[in-house]
mmCIF file of C-alpha atoms in Angstrom:
data_model
loop_
_atom_site.group_PDB
_atom_site.id
_atom_site.type_symbol
_atom_site.label_atom_id
_atom_site.label_comp_id
_atom_site.label_asym_id
_atom_site.label_seq_id
_atom_site.Cartn_x
_atom_site.Cartn_y
_atom_site.Cartn_z
ATOM 1 C CA SER A 20 -23.242 0.585 -130.458
ATOM 2 C CA PRO A 21 -24.708 0.615 -126.934
ATOM 3 C CA LEU A 22 -21.771 -1.341 -125.496
ATOM 4 C CA THR A 23 -19.152 1.216 -126.523
ATOM 5 C CA THR A 24 -21.362 4.027 -125.259
ATOM 6 C CA GLN A 25 -21.685 2.304 -121.901
ATOM 7 C CA ILE A 26 -17.920 1.734 -121.640
ATOM 8 C CA HIS A 27 -17.294 5.346 -122.534
ATOM 9 C CA SER A 28 -19.736 6.472 -119.882
ATOM 10 C CA MET A 29 -18.281 4.134 -117.297
ATOM 11 C CA VAL A 30 -14.720 5.325 -117.978
ATOM 12 C CA TYR A 31 -15.883 8.939 -117.841
ATOM 13 C CA TRP A 32 -17.501 8.476 -114.415
ATOM 14 C CA GLN A 33 -14.539 6.508 -113.138
ATOM 15 C CA ALA A 34 -12.266 9.395 -114.121
ATOM 16 C CA GLN A 35 -14.650 11.815 -112.411
ATOM 17 C CA VAL A 36 -14.464 9.752 -109.225
ATOM 18 C CA TYR A 37 -10.662 9.830 -109.386
ATOM 19 C CA TYR A 38 -10.692 13.607 -109.860
ATOM 20 C CA TRP A 39 -13.054 14.142 -106.932
ATOM 21 C CA ASN A 40 -10.978 11.823 -104.769
ATOM 22 C CA ALA A 41 -7.853 13.796 -105.663
ATOM 23 C CA PHE A 42 -9.656 17.023 -104.724
ATOM 24 C CA ASN A 43 -10.815 15.464 -101.454
ATOM 25 C CA VAL A 44 -7.247 14.371 -100.691
ATOM 26 C CA ILE A 45 -6.088 17.968 -101.062
ATOM 27 C CA LEU A 46 -8.837 19.121 -98.699
ATOM 28 C CA VAL A 47 -7.987 16.397 -96.200
ATOM 29 C CA TRP A 48 -4.314 17.396 -96.256
ATOM 30 C CA GLY A 49 -5.328 20.968 -95.486
ATOM 31 C CA ARG A 50 -7.534 19.809 -92.631
ATOM 32 C CA CYS A 51 -4.802 17.534 -91.258
ATOM 33 C CA GLY A 52 -2.355 20.420 -91.350
ATOM 34 C CA LYS A 53 -4.699 22.543 -89.248
ATOM 35 C CA TYR A 54 -5.359 19.626 -86.891
ATOM 36 C CA MET A 55 -1.654 18.850 -86.480
ATOM 37 C CA ASP A 56 -0.963 22.492 -85.669
ATOM 38 C CA MET A 57 -3.648 22.358 -82.968
ATOM 39 C CA LEU A 58 -2.351 18.950 -81.849
ATOM 40 C CA THR A 59 1.176 20.319 -81.580
ATOM 41 C CA THR A 60 0.091 23.065 -79.185
ATOM 42 C CA GLN A 61 -1.947 20.605 -77.112
ATOM 43 C CA LEU A 62 0.923 18.125 -77.094
ATOM 44 C CA ALA A 63 3.313 20.837 -75.943
ATOM 45 C CA ARG A 64 0.916 21.782 -73.154
ATOM 46 C CA HIS A 65 0.564 18.144 -72.047
ATOM 47 C CA SER A 66 4.304 17.506 -72.141
ATOM 48 C CA VAL A 67 4.949 20.574 -69.959
ATOM 49 C CA THR A 68 2.276 19.378 -67.530
ATOM 50 C CA VAL A 69 3.781 15.887 -67.324
ATOM 51 C CA LYS A 70 7.287 17.319 -66.949
ATOM 52 C CA ASP A 71 6.144 19.520 -64.072
ATOM 53 C CA SER A 72 4.314 16.704 -62.289
ATOM 54 C CA VAL A 73 6.779 13.841 -62.811
ATOM 55 C CA LEU A 74 8.257 14.202 -59.315
ATOM 56 C CA ASP A 75 4.805 14.067 -57.721
ATOM 57 C CA ILE A 76 3.889 11.010 -59.790
ATOM 58 C CA LEU A 77 7.096 9.269 -58.726
ATOM 59 C CA TRP A 78 6.393 9.994 -55.052
ATOM 60 C CA VAL A 79 2.906 8.529 -55.400
ATOM 61 C CA LEU A 80 4.298 5.403 -57.079
ATOM 62 C CA VAL A 81 6.990 4.967 -54.405
ATOM 63 C CA THR A 82 4.417 5.400 -51.630
ATOM 64 C CA TYR A 83 2.073 2.913 -53.294
ATOM 65 C CA ALA A 84 4.895 0.401 -53.740
ATOM 66 C CA LEU A 85 5.870 0.687 -50.074
ATOM 67 C CA LEU A 86 2.288 0.259 -48.897
ATOM 68 C CA TYR A 87 1.629 -2.612 -51.295
ATOM 69 C CA GLY A 88 4.852 -4.318 -50.253
ATOM 70 C CA GLY A 89 3.942 -3.926 -46.582
ATOM 71 C CA PHE A 90 0.492 -5.384 -47.053
ATOM 72 C CA THR A 91 1.948 -8.210 -49.144
ATOM 73 C CA LEU A 92 4.420 -9.037 -46.376
ATOM 74 C CA SER A 93 1.736 -8.907 -43.688
ATOM 75 C CA PHE A 94 -0.705 -11.124 -45.631
ATOM 76 C CA HIS A 95 2.087 -13.599 -46.368
ATOM 77 C CA THR A 96 3.136 -13.651 -42.712
ATOM 78 C CA LEU A 97 -0.417 -14.038 -41.421
ATOM 79 C CA LEU A 98 -1.855 -16.443 -44.004
ATOM 80 C CA GLY A 99 1.157 -18.012 -45.739
ATOM 81 C CA ARG A 100 0.912 -21.391 -44.051
ATOM 82 C CA GLN A 101 -2.864 -21.763 -44.105
ATOM 83 C CA MET A 102 -3.767 -20.669 -47.645
ATOM 84 C CA PRO A 103 -1.923 -21.650 -50.835
ATOM 85 C CA GLU A 104 -2.721 -18.253 -52.383
ATOM 86 C CA PHE A 105 -0.335 -16.643 -49.884
ATOM 87 C CA GLN A 106 2.415 -19.287 -49.746
ATOM 88 C CA ASP A 107 5.194 -17.030 -51.066
ATOM 89 C CA MET A 108 5.624 -13.327 -51.748
ATOM 90 C CA ARG A 109 5.039 -13.587 -55.507
ATOM 91 C CA THR A 110 1.746 -15.440 -55.239
ATOM 92 C CA THR A 111 0.721 -13.195 -52.343
ATOM 93 C CA ALA A 112 1.321 -10.083 -54.451
ATOM 94 C CA TYR A 113 -0.563 -11.645 -57.376
ATOM 95 C CA THR A 114 -3.479 -12.702 -55.161
ATOM 96 C CA MET A 115 -3.717 -9.256 -53.600
ATOM 97 C CA TRP A 116 -3.717 -7.640 -57.047
ATOM 98 C CA ALA A 117 -6.456 -10.039 -58.172
ATOM 99 C CA MET A 118 -8.428 -9.192 -55.008
ATOM 100 C CA ALA A 119 -8.067 -5.482 -55.784
ATOM 101 C CA LEU A 120 -9.457 -6.160 -59.267
ATOM 102 C CA GLY A 121 -12.463 -8.010 -57.855
ATOM 103 C CA ALA A 122 -11.465 -11.661 -57.660
ATOM 104 C CA GLY A 123 -12.662 -13.560 -54.672
ATOM 105 C CA PRO A 124 -14.460 -13.611 -52.317
ATOM 106 C CA TYR A 125 -11.787 -14.562 -49.812
ATOM 107 C CA CYS A 126 -13.645 -13.436 -46.663
ATOM 108 C CA THR A 127 -14.732 -16.914 -45.574
ATOM 109 C CA ASP A 128 -11.285 -18.321 -46.373
ATOM 110 C CA PHE A 129 -9.675 -15.622 -44.242
ATOM 111 C CA MET A 130 -11.934 -16.366 -41.293
ATOM 112 C CA ALA A 131 -11.289 -20.104 -41.612
ATOM 113 C CA ALA A 132 -7.525 -19.635 -41.875
ATOM 114 C CA SER A 133 -7.035 -17.225 -39.026
ATOM 115 C CA PRO A 134 -9.334 -16.605 -36.063
ATOM 116 C CA SER A 135 -8.164 -13.006 -35.865
ATOM 117 C CA PHE A 136 -10.272 -12.238 -38.976
ATOM 118 C CA GLY A 137 -13.490 -13.606 -37.488
ATOM 119 C CA PRO A 138 -15.904 -11.965 -35.065
#
């Protein structure tokens, strides 16, 4: 009957798909093995680079923290009483970080709060 022939054919092709998928899995495992070997050498190279430059990175971070802290203190001292964005050190640091990321503009507020910012 046509129905049993169709089921037979469908089961046959489903088995073929499973066999091809199994073959593809074997190929993918081989490819992943080659990739992981290449990745291991690249990872070793990157880890040596980071290990060699960790002291330089720390010095940059310490310098940035000192400069950022100094600017935060100066903005808080200069504008802390006039602008609510600079009322304490935490909000000053947050406002300065937001300004660095593009929030604002604060130029007119600065000039209104302190005449030393204006022309």
